[in-house]
Structures are given as structure tokens and as C-alpha cells.
Coordinates of C-alpha atoms in Angstrom, one line a residue:
M1 CA -21.8 -3.8 3.0
Q2 CA -23.0 -0.7 3.8
N3 CA -20.5 0.1 6.6
T4 CA -20.0 2.7 7.7
R5 CA -17.8 4.0 10.5
Y6 CA -16.9 6.5 13.1
A7 CA -15.0 8.8 14.7
R8 CA -14.7 11.7 17.5
S9 CA -11.1 13.2 16.8
G10 CA -9.7 11.8 13.5
M11 CA -9.9 9.0 11.0
V12 CA -8.3 7.7 8.2
C13 CA -9.3 5.6 4.9
S14 CA -7.4 3.6 2.7
V15 CA -7.5 0.6 0.5
D16 CA -5.5 -0.9 3.5
H17 CA -6.3 -1.7 6.8
L18 CA -1.9 -1.8 7.3
A19 CA -1.8 1.7 6.0
S20 CA -4.9 3.1 7.7
A21 CA -3.5 1.9 11.0
A22 CA 0.4 4.0 10.4
G23 CA -1.8 6.6 9.9
L24 CA -3.5 6.7 13.0
T25 CA -0.5 5.9 14.7
M26 CA 0.6 9.8 13.4
L27 CA -2.7 11.2 14.6
D28 CA -2.3 9.3 18.3
R29 CA 1.2 10.4 18.2
G30 CA -0.2 13.9 18.0
G31 CA 0.7 14.5 14.1
S32 CA -1.6 16.7 11.3
A33 CA -3.6 14.7 9.0
A34 CA -0.8 15.5 6.5
D35 CA 1.2 13.4 8.2
A36 CA -1.5 11.0 8.5
A37 CA -2.0 10.9 4.5
I38 CA 2.1 10.5 4.2
A39 CA 2.2 7.7 6.3
T40 CA -0.1 5.7 5.6
N41 CA 0.9 6.4 1.3
A42 CA 4.2 5.5 2.5
V43 CA 2.9 1.9 3.8
L44 CA 1.1 1.7 0.4
A45 CA 4.1 2.6 -1.3
V46 CA 5.2 -0.9 0.4
T47 CA 2.5 -3.0 0.5
A48 CA 0.7 -2.0 -2.8
P49 CA 3.5 -2.0 -5.1
H50 CA 0.3 -2.6 -8.0
M51 CA -1.6 0.8 -7.1
C52 CA 1.3 2.9 -6.0
G53 CA 4.5 3.6 -5.0
L54 CA 8.1 5.4 -5.7
G55 CA 8.1 5.5 -8.4
G56 CA 4.9 7.6 -9.4
D57 CA 2.9 10.4 -9.3
L58 CA 0.8 12.3 -6.2
F59 CA -2.0 14.8 -6.5
A60 CA -2.9 16.1 -3.1
L61 CA -5.9 18.4 -2.0
V62 CA -5.7 20.2 1.2
H63 CA -8.9 21.8 3.6
D64 CA -6.4 23.9 6.8
G65 CA -9.0 24.0 8.9
G66 CA -9.1 27.3 9.7
S67 CA -7.3 29.1 13.2
G68 CA -8.3 31.3 15.7
G69 CA -11.0 29.5 16.2
R70 CA -12.8 29.7 12.7
A71 CA -14.7 27.5 11.5
E72 CA -14.1 28.6 7.6
G73 CA -10.3 27.1 6.4
S74 CA -8.3 27.5 2.7
V75 CA -7.9 24.4 0.3
T76 CA -4.5 24.6 -1.4
A77 CA -4.2 22.2 -4.1
L78 CA -0.3 19.6 -4.7
N79 CA 0.6 19.1 -8.1
A80 CA 3.4 16.0 -7.4
S81 CA 2.8 15.0 -10.8
G82 CA 6.2 14.1 -12.5
R83 CA 7.9 15.5 -16.1
A84 CA 9.2 13.6 -19.0
G85 CA 12.8 13.7 -19.4
S86 CA 15.4 15.9 -21.3
G87 CA 15.5 13.2 -23.6
A88 CA 11.9 12.9 -24.4
D89 CA 12.2 12.6 -28.4
P90 CA 8.1 12.1 -30.1
G91 CA 9.5 11.8 -33.5
R92 CA 12.3 8.9 -32.4
L93 CA 8.5 7.3 -31.4
R94 CA 6.9 7.9 -35.2
A95 CA 10.1 7.2 -36.6
E96 CA 9.0 3.7 -34.9
A97 CA 5.4 3.3 -36.1
H98 CA 4.1 4.4 -32.3
T99 CA 0.9 5.6 -32.3
V100 CA 0.2 6.2 -29.3
M101 CA 2.6 6.1 -26.2
P102 CA 3.9 2.9 -24.9
L103 CA 1.7 1.2 -22.6
R104 CA 4.2 -1.8 -21.0
N105 CA 8.5 -2.0 -20.9
D106 CA 9.8 1.5 -22.5
I107 CA 11.0 3.6 -20.3
R108 CA 9.4 7.0 -22.3
S109 CA 6.6 6.6 -21.1
A110 CA 8.0 6.8 -17.5
P111 CA 7.8 10.8 -16.8
V112 CA 10.2 11.6 -13.6
P113 CA 8.3 9.6 -10.6
G114 CA 6.8 13.3 -8.3
A115 CA 5.4 11.5 -5.5
V116 CA 8.5 12.1 -3.3
D117 CA 8.7 15.4 -4.0
G118 CA 4.7 15.7 -3.3
W119 CA 5.4 13.6 0.2
L120 CA 8.0 16.1 1.4
A121 CA 5.6 19.1 0.5
L122 CA 3.1 18.3 1.9
H123 CA 5.1 17.6 5.3
S124 CA 7.2 20.8 4.1
R125 CA 3.8 22.7 4.5
Y126 CA 1.5 20.9 6.9
G127 CA 3.3 18.3 9.2
R128 CA 3.9 18.2 12.8
L129 CA 6.2 15.2 13.2
P130 CA 9.7 14.6 11.9
M131 CA 9.3 13.0 8.3
A132 CA 12.0 9.9 10.2
T133 CA 8.7 9.0 12.8
V134 CA 6.0 9.6 9.4
L135 CA 8.4 7.3 7.6
A136 CA 9.5 4.2 10.0
P137 CA 5.5 2.1 9.7
A138 CA 6.8 1.7 6.9
I139 CA 10.0 1.3 6.9
D140 CA 9.2 -1.3 9.3
L141 CA 7.5 -3.3 7.1
A142 CA 9.6 -2.4 3.8
A143 CA 12.8 -4.3 5.7
H144 CA 10.8 -6.6 8.5
G145 CA 8.2 -8.1 6.4
F146 CA 4.7 -7.6 5.3
P147 CA 1.7 -10.2 4.7
V148 CA 1.4 -10.7 1.1
S149 CA -2.6 -8.8 0.0
P150 CA -5.1 -11.3 -1.9
L151 CA -4.6 -8.3 -3.9
L152 CA -1.3 -8.6 -4.6
A153 CA -1.0 -12.0 -4.3
P154 CA -2.3 -12.7 -7.4
I155 CA -0.7 -10.1 -10.4
A156 CA 3.2 -10.2 -8.6
S157 CA 4.1 -12.5 -11.1
A158 CA 4.1 -9.8 -14.3
L159 CA 7.5 -8.9 -11.6
A160 CA 8.7 -12.0 -11.5
H161 CA 11.9 -10.2 -12.8
H162 CA 12.8 -8.8 -9.8
P163 CA 13.6 -11.2 -6.7
D164 CA 11.2 -8.6 -4.6
F165 CA 8.5 -10.0 -6.6
A166 CA 10.1 -13.3 -7.7
A167 CA 8.7 -15.7 -4.5
V168 CA 5.6 -13.8 -3.7
S169 CA 3.1 -16.5 -4.8
S170 CA -0.3 -16.3 -1.8
P171 CA -2.0 -14.5 0.3
G172 CA -0.5 -14.3 3.7
Q173 CA 2.9 -14.7 3.1
L174 CA 5.4 -12.6 4.7
M175 CA 7.5 -10.5 2.1
T176 CA 10.1 -8.0 2.3
R177 CA 11.7 -5.4 0.1
P178 CA 14.9 -4.2 0.9
G179 CA 15.6 -1.9 -1.7
V180 CA 12.6 0.5 -0.5
A181 CA 13.4 -0.2 3.4
R182 CA 17.2 1.8 2.9
T183 CA 15.3 4.5 -0.1
L184 CA 12.5 5.7 2.8
E185 CA 16.1 5.5 5.4
A186 CA 17.7 8.1 3.0
I187 CA 14.5 9.7 2.3
A188 CA 13.9 10.0 6.2
S189 CA 17.8 11.5 6.9
S190 CA 18.3 12.9 3.7
G191 CA 14.9 14.4 2.2
R192 CA 14.7 14.5 -1.7
E193 CA 18.8 14.4 -2.0
G194 CA 18.1 10.6 -0.5
F195 CA 16.1 9.8 -3.2
Y196 CA 16.7 11.7 -6.7
Q197 CA 20.4 12.0 -6.1
G198 CA 20.9 8.7 -4.0
E199 CA 20.6 4.7 -4.8
F200 CA 17.0 5.4 -7.1
G201 CA 18.1 8.3 -9.0
Q202 CA 21.3 6.9 -10.1
G203 CA 19.6 3.4 -10.7
L204 CA 17.1 5.4 -12.7
L205 CA 19.7 7.4 -15.1
E206 CA 20.9 4.0 -16.0
L207 CA 18.3 2.0 -17.1
G208 CA 17.2 5.4 -18.7
A209 CA 19.8 5.4 -21.0
G210 CA 19.7 9.1 -22.2
E211 CA 15.8 10.1 -21.2
Y212 CA 16.5 12.0 -18.0
V213 CA 19.7 14.0 -17.5
P214 CA 21.1 14.9 -13.4
D215 CA 19.1 18.3 -14.1
D216 CA 15.7 16.4 -14.6
L217 CA 16.2 15.0 -11.2
A218 CA 17.0 18.2 -10.0
K219 CA 14.7 20.0 -10.3
P220 CA 12.0 19.3 -7.6
T221 CA 8.6 18.4 -9.0
A222 CA 6.2 19.6 -6.5
D223 CA 4.3 23.1 -7.5
W224 CA 1.1 24.4 -5.1
V225 CA -1.4 24.8 -8.1
E226 CA -4.7 26.8 -7.8
P227 CA -7.9 24.0 -7.4
L228 CA -11.0 24.1 -9.0
R229 CA -14.4 24.6 -8.1
V230 CA -18.0 24.4 -8.6
R231 CA -21.2 25.1 -6.7
A232 CA -23.3 21.8 -6.4
F233 CA -26.0 20.6 -4.2
G234 CA -25.5 24.3 -2.2
H235 CA -21.3 22.6 -1.3
D236 CA -18.6 24.0 -2.7
V237 CA -16.7 20.8 -4.5
W238 CA -13.3 21.2 -5.3
S239 CA -10.6 19.5 -7.4
M240 CA -7.3 19.7 -8.8
P241 CA -7.0 22.0 -12.6
P242 CA -5.0 20.7 -15.4
N243 CA -2.8 18.6 -16.1
S244 CA -4.9 16.9 -13.9
Q245 CA -8.6 16.0 -14.9
G246 CA -10.4 17.2 -11.9
Y247 CA -12.2 19.6 -13.9
L248 CA -14.3 15.9 -15.7
L249 CA -16.1 15.6 -12.3
L250 CA -16.2 19.1 -11.7
L251 CA -17.9 19.7 -15.0
S252 CA -20.5 17.0 -15.3
L253 CA -21.0 17.9 -11.0
G254 CA -22.3 21.7 -12.3
V255 CA -24.9 19.5 -15.5
V256 CA -26.7 18.1 -13.0
D257 CA -26.8 20.4 -10.2
G258 CA -29.3 21.9 -12.8
L259 CA -31.1 18.6 -14.1
D260 CA -34.4 17.4 -12.7
L261 CA -32.9 13.9 -11.0
P262 CA -36.1 11.8 -9.7
P263 CA -36.3 11.3 -5.6
T264 CA -33.7 8.1 -5.8
P265 CA -31.0 7.1 -7.6
D266 CA -32.6 3.8 -8.1
H267 CA -34.6 4.6 -10.9
A268 CA -32.9 4.0 -14.4
L269 CA -32.8 7.8 -15.7
W270 CA -31.3 8.8 -11.6
A271 CA -27.9 6.9 -14.1
H272 CA -29.1 8.2 -17.4
L273 CA -28.7 11.5 -16.8
L274 CA -25.2 11.4 -15.0
G275 CA -24.2 9.7 -17.4
E276 CA -25.2 12.1 -19.9
A277 CA -23.5 14.9 -17.9
A278 CA -20.7 12.2 -17.7
R279 CA -20.1 11.8 -21.3
I280 CA -21.0 15.5 -22.0
A281 CA -18.3 16.5 -19.9
G282 CA -15.9 14.4 -21.1
H283 CA -16.5 14.1 -25.0
D284 CA -13.6 16.0 -25.6
R285 CA -11.5 15.8 -23.2
L286 CA -8.6 14.3 -25.9
S287 CA -8.3 18.0 -27.4
L288 CA -9.6 20.1 -24.8
L289 CA -7.0 18.4 -21.9
H290 CA -3.4 19.4 -21.3
E291 CA -1.4 21.2 -18.6
H292 CA -1.6 24.7 -19.6
A293 CA -5.2 24.2 -20.1
R294 CA -7.7 27.2 -18.3
D295 CA -11.4 28.0 -17.7
L296 CA -12.5 24.5 -18.4
V297 CA -15.8 25.3 -15.6
S298 CA -17.1 28.5 -16.2
E299 CA -20.5 28.2 -15.7
T300 CA -21.4 29.6 -19.4
E301 CA -19.9 26.3 -20.1
I302 CA -22.3 24.1 -17.8
A303 CA -25.0 25.4 -18.8
R304 CA -23.4 25.3 -23.2
R305 CA -23.0 21.5 -22.1
R306 CA -26.1 21.5 -19.7
A307 CA -28.5 22.6 -22.1
M308 CA -27.6 19.5 -24.2
V309 CA -28.9 16.9 -22.0
D310 CA -32.0 14.8 -22.9
P311 CA -33.5 12.8 -20.8
T312 CA -35.9 11.0 -22.3
A313 CA -32.6 9.9 -24.8
R314 CA -29.3 8.7 -25.5
L315 CA -27.1 11.8 -27.1
R316 CA -24.5 10.8 -29.6
V317 CA -21.7 13.3 -29.3
R318 CA -19.5 12.8 -31.9
G319 CA -19.8 16.6 -34.0
L320 CA -20.4 17.8 -30.6
T321 CA -17.1 20.1 -30.7
A322 CA -15.7 22.4 -33.0
E323 CA -12.5 21.5 -33.8
G324 CA -5.4 1.7 -13.0
D325 CA -3.9 1.7 -11.4
T326 CA -4.4 4.1 -8.6
T327 CA -5.6 4.3 -4.9
Y328 CA -7.1 7.0 -3.0
L329 CA -6.3 7.5 0.7
C330 CA -8.3 10.7 3.2
A331 CA -7.7 11.7 6.8
V332 CA -9.2 13.8 8.4
D333 CA -7.2 15.3 12.4
G334 CA -8.5 16.4 15.2
D335 CA -8.4 20.5 14.0
G336 CA -10.4 19.7 11.5
M337 CA -7.9 19.1 8.9
G338 CA -8.2 17.3 5.2
V339 CA -6.5 15.3 2.8
S340 CA -7.5 14.4 -0.1
L341 CA -4.2 12.4 -1.2
I342 CA -4.9 10.0 -4.5
Q343 CA -1.1 9.0 -5.8
S344 CA -0.9 5.8 -8.8
N345 CA 1.2 4.2 -11.2
A346 CA -0.9 4.3 -13.9
S347 CA -2.1 1.1 -15.2
G348 CA -1.0 -2.0 -12.8
F349 CA 2.7 -2.1 -11.3
G350 CA 3.2 0.9 -14.4
S351 CA 6.1 0.4 -17.3
L352 CA 6.7 -3.4 -15.3
L353 CA 10.4 -1.6 -15.2
V354 CA 11.6 -1.8 -12.0
E355 CA 14.9 -0.4 -10.8
P356 CA 17.1 -3.0 -10.1
R357 CA 19.1 -1.7 -7.5
T358 CA 15.7 -1.1 -4.4
G359 CA 13.2 -3.3 -6.5
I360 CA 11.0 0.0 -7.3
N361 CA 8.6 -0.4 -9.5
L362 CA 8.0 3.0 -12.5
H363 CA 4.8 4.0 -13.6
N364 CA 3.8 4.8 -17.0
R365 CA 1.4 8.6 -16.6
G366 CA 3.7 8.6 -19.9
I367 CA 0.2 7.7 -21.6
G368 CA -1.8 10.5 -21.3
F369 CA 1.0 11.9 -23.9
S370 CA 0.0 13.1 -27.5
L371 CA 2.5 12.0 -30.3
T372 CA 0.3 13.4 -32.5
P373 CA 2.4 16.9 -33.9
G374 CA 1.6 19.9 -32.4
H375 CA -0.3 18.8 -29.9
P376 CA -0.4 20.7 -26.5
A377 CA -0.4 17.5 -24.9
E378 CA 2.8 15.7 -26.9
Y379 CA 5.2 14.3 -25.8
G380 CA 8.6 16.5 -25.0
P381 CA 11.0 17.5 -22.8
G382 CA 9.4 18.5 -19.5
R383 CA 6.0 18.5 -20.3
R384 CA 4.1 16.9 -18.0
P385 CA 1.6 14.2 -18.9
P386 CA -2.7 14.6 -19.0
H387 CA -3.5 12.7 -15.8
T388 CA -6.8 10.4 -14.8
L389 CA -6.1 11.2 -10.7
T390 CA -8.9 13.1 -9.0
P391 CA -9.0 13.9 -5.2
A392 CA -12.1 16.0 -4.1
L393 CA -12.4 17.9 -1.5
I394 CA -16.3 19.1 -0.4
T395 CA -17.0 22.5 1.7
R396 CA -19.8 24.1 2.6
Q397 CA -21.1 27.4 2.3
D398 CA -19.2 29.3 5.4
G399 CA -15.8 27.2 4.4
S400 CA -15.7 24.6 6.8
L401 CA -15.0 21.0 5.5
R402 CA -17.7 19.1 4.4
S403 CA -15.7 15.8 3.0
V404 CA -12.4 14.9 1.7
V405 CA -13.5 11.7 -1.6
G406 CA -11.7 10.4 -3.9
T407 CA -11.4 6.5 -6.2
M408 CA -9.0 4.6 -8.1
G409 CA -10.4 4.1 -11.6
G410 CA -9.0 5.4 -14.6
D411 CA -10.7 7.6 -16.8
A412 CA -13.8 6.7 -15.0
Q413 CA -12.7 7.8 -11.8
P414 CA -15.0 11.5 -12.2
Q415 CA -18.1 9.2 -12.9
I416 CA -17.2 7.3 -10.2
L417 CA -17.3 10.1 -7.5
L418 CA -20.3 11.5 -9.3
Q419 CA -22.7 9.6 -8.7
V420 CA -20.6 8.9 -4.4
I421 CA -21.3 12.6 -4.2
T422 CA -25.1 12.9 -5.6
R423 CA -25.7 10.3 -3.6
L424 CA -23.7 12.2 -0.4
L425 CA -25.2 15.7 -1.7
R426 CA -28.3 15.1 -2.8
H427 CA -30.2 11.8 -1.3
G428 CA -28.7 11.9 1.5
Q429 CA -26.7 8.7 1.5
T430 CA -24.1 7.5 4.6
P431 CA -20.6 7.5 3.0
G432 CA -21.3 3.2 4.1
Q433 CA -24.0 3.9 1.9
A434 CA -23.2 5.8 -1.3
I435 CA -19.3 3.9 -1.4
S436 CA -21.2 0.6 -1.2
A437 CA -24.1 1.2 -4.0
P438 CA -23.3 -0.4 -7.6
R439 CA -22.1 2.0 -10.0
W440 CA -22.1 2.2 -13.4
R441 CA -19.0 3.6 -15.7
L442 CA -18.3 4.5 -19.4
G443 CA -17.0 0.8 -20.9
T444 CA -14.8 0.3 -23.9
G445 CA -13.1 -3.0 -22.7
G446 CA -9.8 -2.1 -23.8
T447 CA -6.8 -0.7 -21.1
G448 CA -9.6 1.6 -18.8
F449 CA -7.5 5.0 -20.1
D450 CA -9.2 5.1 -23.4
T451 CA -13.3 6.7 -22.1
W452 CA -12.5 9.3 -25.1
D453 CA -10.9 7.6 -28.0
A454 CA -15.0 6.8 -29.6
P455 CA -17.0 8.6 -27.2
D456 CA -20.0 7.1 -29.2
E457 CA -18.9 3.8 -29.0
T458 CA -18.9 3.2 -25.3
V459 CA -20.8 0.6 -22.9
M460 CA -22.9 2.0 -20.2
E461 CA -21.4 -0.8 -18.0
L462 CA -23.0 -1.5 -14.4
E463 CA -21.5 -3.5 -11.5
E464 CA -24.0 -6.8 -10.6
G465 CA -27.3 -5.7 -8.0
A466 CA -27.7 -2.4 -9.6
G467 CA -31.7 -2.3 -11.2
W468 CA -31.1 0.2 -14.8
A469 CA -30.6 -1.9 -17.0
D470 CA -34.0 -1.9 -19.2
G471 CA -34.5 1.8 -18.0
L472 CA -30.8 2.9 -19.8
S473 CA -31.3 0.0 -23.2
A474 CA -35.0 2.1 -23.3
L475 CA -33.1 5.3 -23.4
G476 CA -30.4 4.4 -26.9
H477 CA -27.4 3.3 -23.9
P478 CA -26.0 -0.4 -25.0
V479 CA -25.9 -2.0 -21.5
A480 CA -23.2 -3.9 -20.1
G481 CA -23.8 -6.4 -16.6
M482 CA -20.2 -7.0 -14.8
P483 CA -19.7 -8.1 -11.4
Y484 CA -19.8 -6.7 -8.4
G485 CA -15.9 -4.8 -8.2
T486 CA -15.0 -5.6 -11.5
G487 CA -12.5 -2.1 -12.2
F488 CA -15.3 0.2 -10.1
G489 CA -12.9 1.6 -7.9
H490 CA -11.9 1.8 -4.4
A491 CA -12.9 5.1 -3.3
H492 CA -13.2 5.9 0.2
L493 CA -14.8 9.5 2.2
I494 CA -15.0 10.6 5.5
D495 CA -18.0 13.1 6.2
V496 CA -17.7 15.7 8.9
L497 CA -20.8 15.9 10.6
P498 CA -22.6 19.2 11.5
D499 CA -22.1 18.1 15.2
G500 CA -18.3 17.5 14.3
V501 CA -18.5 14.1 14.5
L502 CA -16.5 11.9 11.2
A503 CA -18.7 9.2 9.3
G504 CA -16.0 7.0 7.5
A505 CA -15.8 4.6 4.5
A506 CA -13.7 2.5 2.9
D507 CA -15.1 0.9 -0.3
P508 CA -16.0 -3.0 0.2
R509 CA -14.5 -3.9 -3.4
A510 CA -11.1 -3.0 -1.8
R511 CA -11.4 -6.6 -0.1
I512 CA -8.9 -5.5 2.7
G513 CA -9.6 -1.5 3.0
A514 CA -9.6 -0.4 6.5
A515 CA -11.5 2.9 7.9
I516 CA -10.5 4.0 11.7
G517 CA -10.3 6.7 13.4
R518 CA -10.1 8.1 17.2

């Protein structure tokens, strides 16, 4: 369970060994970590439609590896999350008695997908190989077949209304996705026009029935933005700015960095302090997070929230405020470039809507919008919803790359990464130890996207093997035991050791994940 893989000059980690292998092939052909990340993600878009795909969104952090012999480098952030269509009408949803965005089977919860724009922007800035080469493994698998994974087989029936999925019944069965193959070929030959103005784009306009207009698909959705950063455990930890919830990870890390942690994560006080940091960071997320939010991780705010932590008892957070599924992958190349990329449908297969010509299922990231009139994250034309996607990247004090890390997990993503990063940086654990160790999460028994609806009612859900239950109960936490791997994310991590050797781990919870290197 504590398997750390080592490599000398390049590594890729993902939830699927077929995808990781495609990424490593790009490195073997002289491609960059960006090429490897795109190739890996493209294969996942074929083999793991229950986690991600061309109908979803994408965020990425990139460390460029420096240049001219410098160890330091720069970190950039890519926001390729889509915007609601021009037909977005919150009043109509409220008139239909909706108080929250529809979770399933409603096109209004599917903003224009941004993943393909993300691939193209990442490739344009950091790619070395032709896009046709990068997408070739995914095209081959989509056109000629891939063995259905044990993760996809039990749930493929959710999209049985499309012929690609109707016959899927067992792991190992050969599955083809001809529409996805055509779409990938169109992207390889014609760029974004082949996707947004091609077969998929035309089908999306028809399926939207007024939710989108052609101009919505003509405007690129990917933006290079300024990443957020916090100093913790002697390192700089980077994540995405809003509309991502990345600030929650950084805020909670900043809080924890100033607390007196016990020497081992096995102690219940460790789980208590990290859990309280997560609750204090996130209790007001619903009122704070929107695409234009700013100044969320200042030193003053970190100190203010850290002062709320009580090491002897669980805090009641009500009144403190004045007022999926997903897949993660990472790659590092021999030149020191690192890519931390996360791509998602939101919840499982997303909206359960499929563009019928291509068989591409659509995300439901629009569930992050508010239907409260006047809320800064209210559903409306051209707006980006609040996102759970939280990639992370860690640099040393000299600016050199230390780690790329991330996870799936809905609202729990910052909580999972808080534990993994603290184990890695504070306690010196190997990637395999930090990734495979039992976790806690703030649970509600709901959708996985409703943690902050009532933060005082959350339960500390503990994975099988965690020894914190009695101690947390004594500190006032309601606790519940959960089977190992049930809803605790698929985290992956590549760590650059001081001598340049790469140490990586794919989450054993993914069952078919792979960290492979060269």
C-alpha cells in the first residue's frame, strides 16, 4: 500500500495505467511534461468518462523548470473552466421552484466545456510535440478499443441511453468510442474549430435549445491567471485562484503551519487540528467564493482564522462570519518542468446528458452556481461557477520544483491535500506513505458538494485503518467509520528529491492507477 516509484528523468501519475503509459510515451519521444499531461488526460477522456472528458473543465499549474541552468523557475496557472451560455436565466429556474442548481439531466447545469481549450492553451505555451502526436494514443484507444476498467464497468449503465455505453457489462470488455475518436482527430487537425465549431459544437447547440448561442462557443474559455501562494513548512505551496476553491487548501495550510502539531499523524490531536483548520477555512465558502473574489489568503486572514482553533475542543463555526467526480494527473519531465492538472465532469458522469453524435457526456459544473438573487456567484450568462477543482504545486525556497500533487474528491479536495502535504512536508513521509495513509473528511451523507451548507453538522468520516476515532470523539467531533477508499479521493504525487530523482505514487484507492517513469 505504500508503493513509491522512482525515476531518473521523467514521471507520470494518473488513475489509469493506460493513460500514464501514454504520457510516458510522450516523454520518451522528447515531449515536455505538458505534452505528457495532455496525452494522459486525452486517454482518460476516452477510458474514464465517469471522471472526466471533453465535456468537462480543466485547471492546471505549471512550473517551467527554469532556464539557462537556473534551478529556480516560474509558476503559471491555467483556468480552463467554462462559462454559462447566453441563455442562462436564473429567474426561470426560480419560477420552476428550484432553490439550487439541478444536479442531473438539465442542460442549464452544463456551462460550455473548457477542457479542450485548456489542452490547446497548455500545448501552445509549453508543448514540444505536434498535437496529432500527443493525441494519437487516445485516438487509437477510442477507435480500436480499450478494456473497460473495473471502475467504469459497474456504473456505465448510467449512460445506457447512448450506444457507446449500452453494451458495457463487465471489466475487461473491449469498448470503442468512435465519436470521441472522430472528435479527437478533428482537434488534432483543426484545433479548437474542430471541436467547438465541429460535430460536437453543433450538437451542443442543438441539445442546448437556446442555452447557448454560436458566439458562446466561438470565444476561447482558457485564461492564464496569477496563481495563489502560501508559505507553509518551509516551502511555497501554490494553487488556483477563484473561481477555484484552491484558496481553502492554502488558507488551511497557513493555519496549520502555525499550530503545535503532535510529532506523528497517528495522534488524534493531529486529525483534530487539521480538521478544525479545514472547517475554519471553509465555513464561509458559500458566501465568499465566486470568480471575482480576491485577497482570501492574506497573512492577516490566516492569523485571524488560526486564532479560532482550540486544541481542546471542536469549534462551533456558526456565527463566525459577519455576514466527483474528477480525475487528477501530474507529470515531470527531464528538464524539470512539472504539470499539476485536474479535469472533471463534477459529479460522476456529470449531468448524465450526452451529445448524441459524438457520445461525449457533459459535465454539471453549473451546480456550483447560486440561485440567490444578487449573489456574486448567481447563475447568469457568461459567468463561471465556483469550482471544487484544487490542483497544487510545491516549490522550495530557491524557487525550484519540489512536488506536483492533487486529488479528486469534490468539496473534500482541500481536506485531502491538507493531509497529504502535511505528511510530506512536516513529517517527512514518502509519497507512497503520504498517499496511502488513511484519511478523514468532513462528511454530510449528501452529494459531496454540500459540505458548507451546514458546517456545524458535518461528521468526521474516518477511513478504515485510521486510529483517531476515540480521541476525536473526546474532543467533541461526531465521527463515523468508512471503508478504505470509499469517497476519499484518488490523490497522486510526484516529489523531486534533492538529487533530482523523482519519487511518485498513484493512489491505491484508484485500483488501476499508475506512477511510471523513465
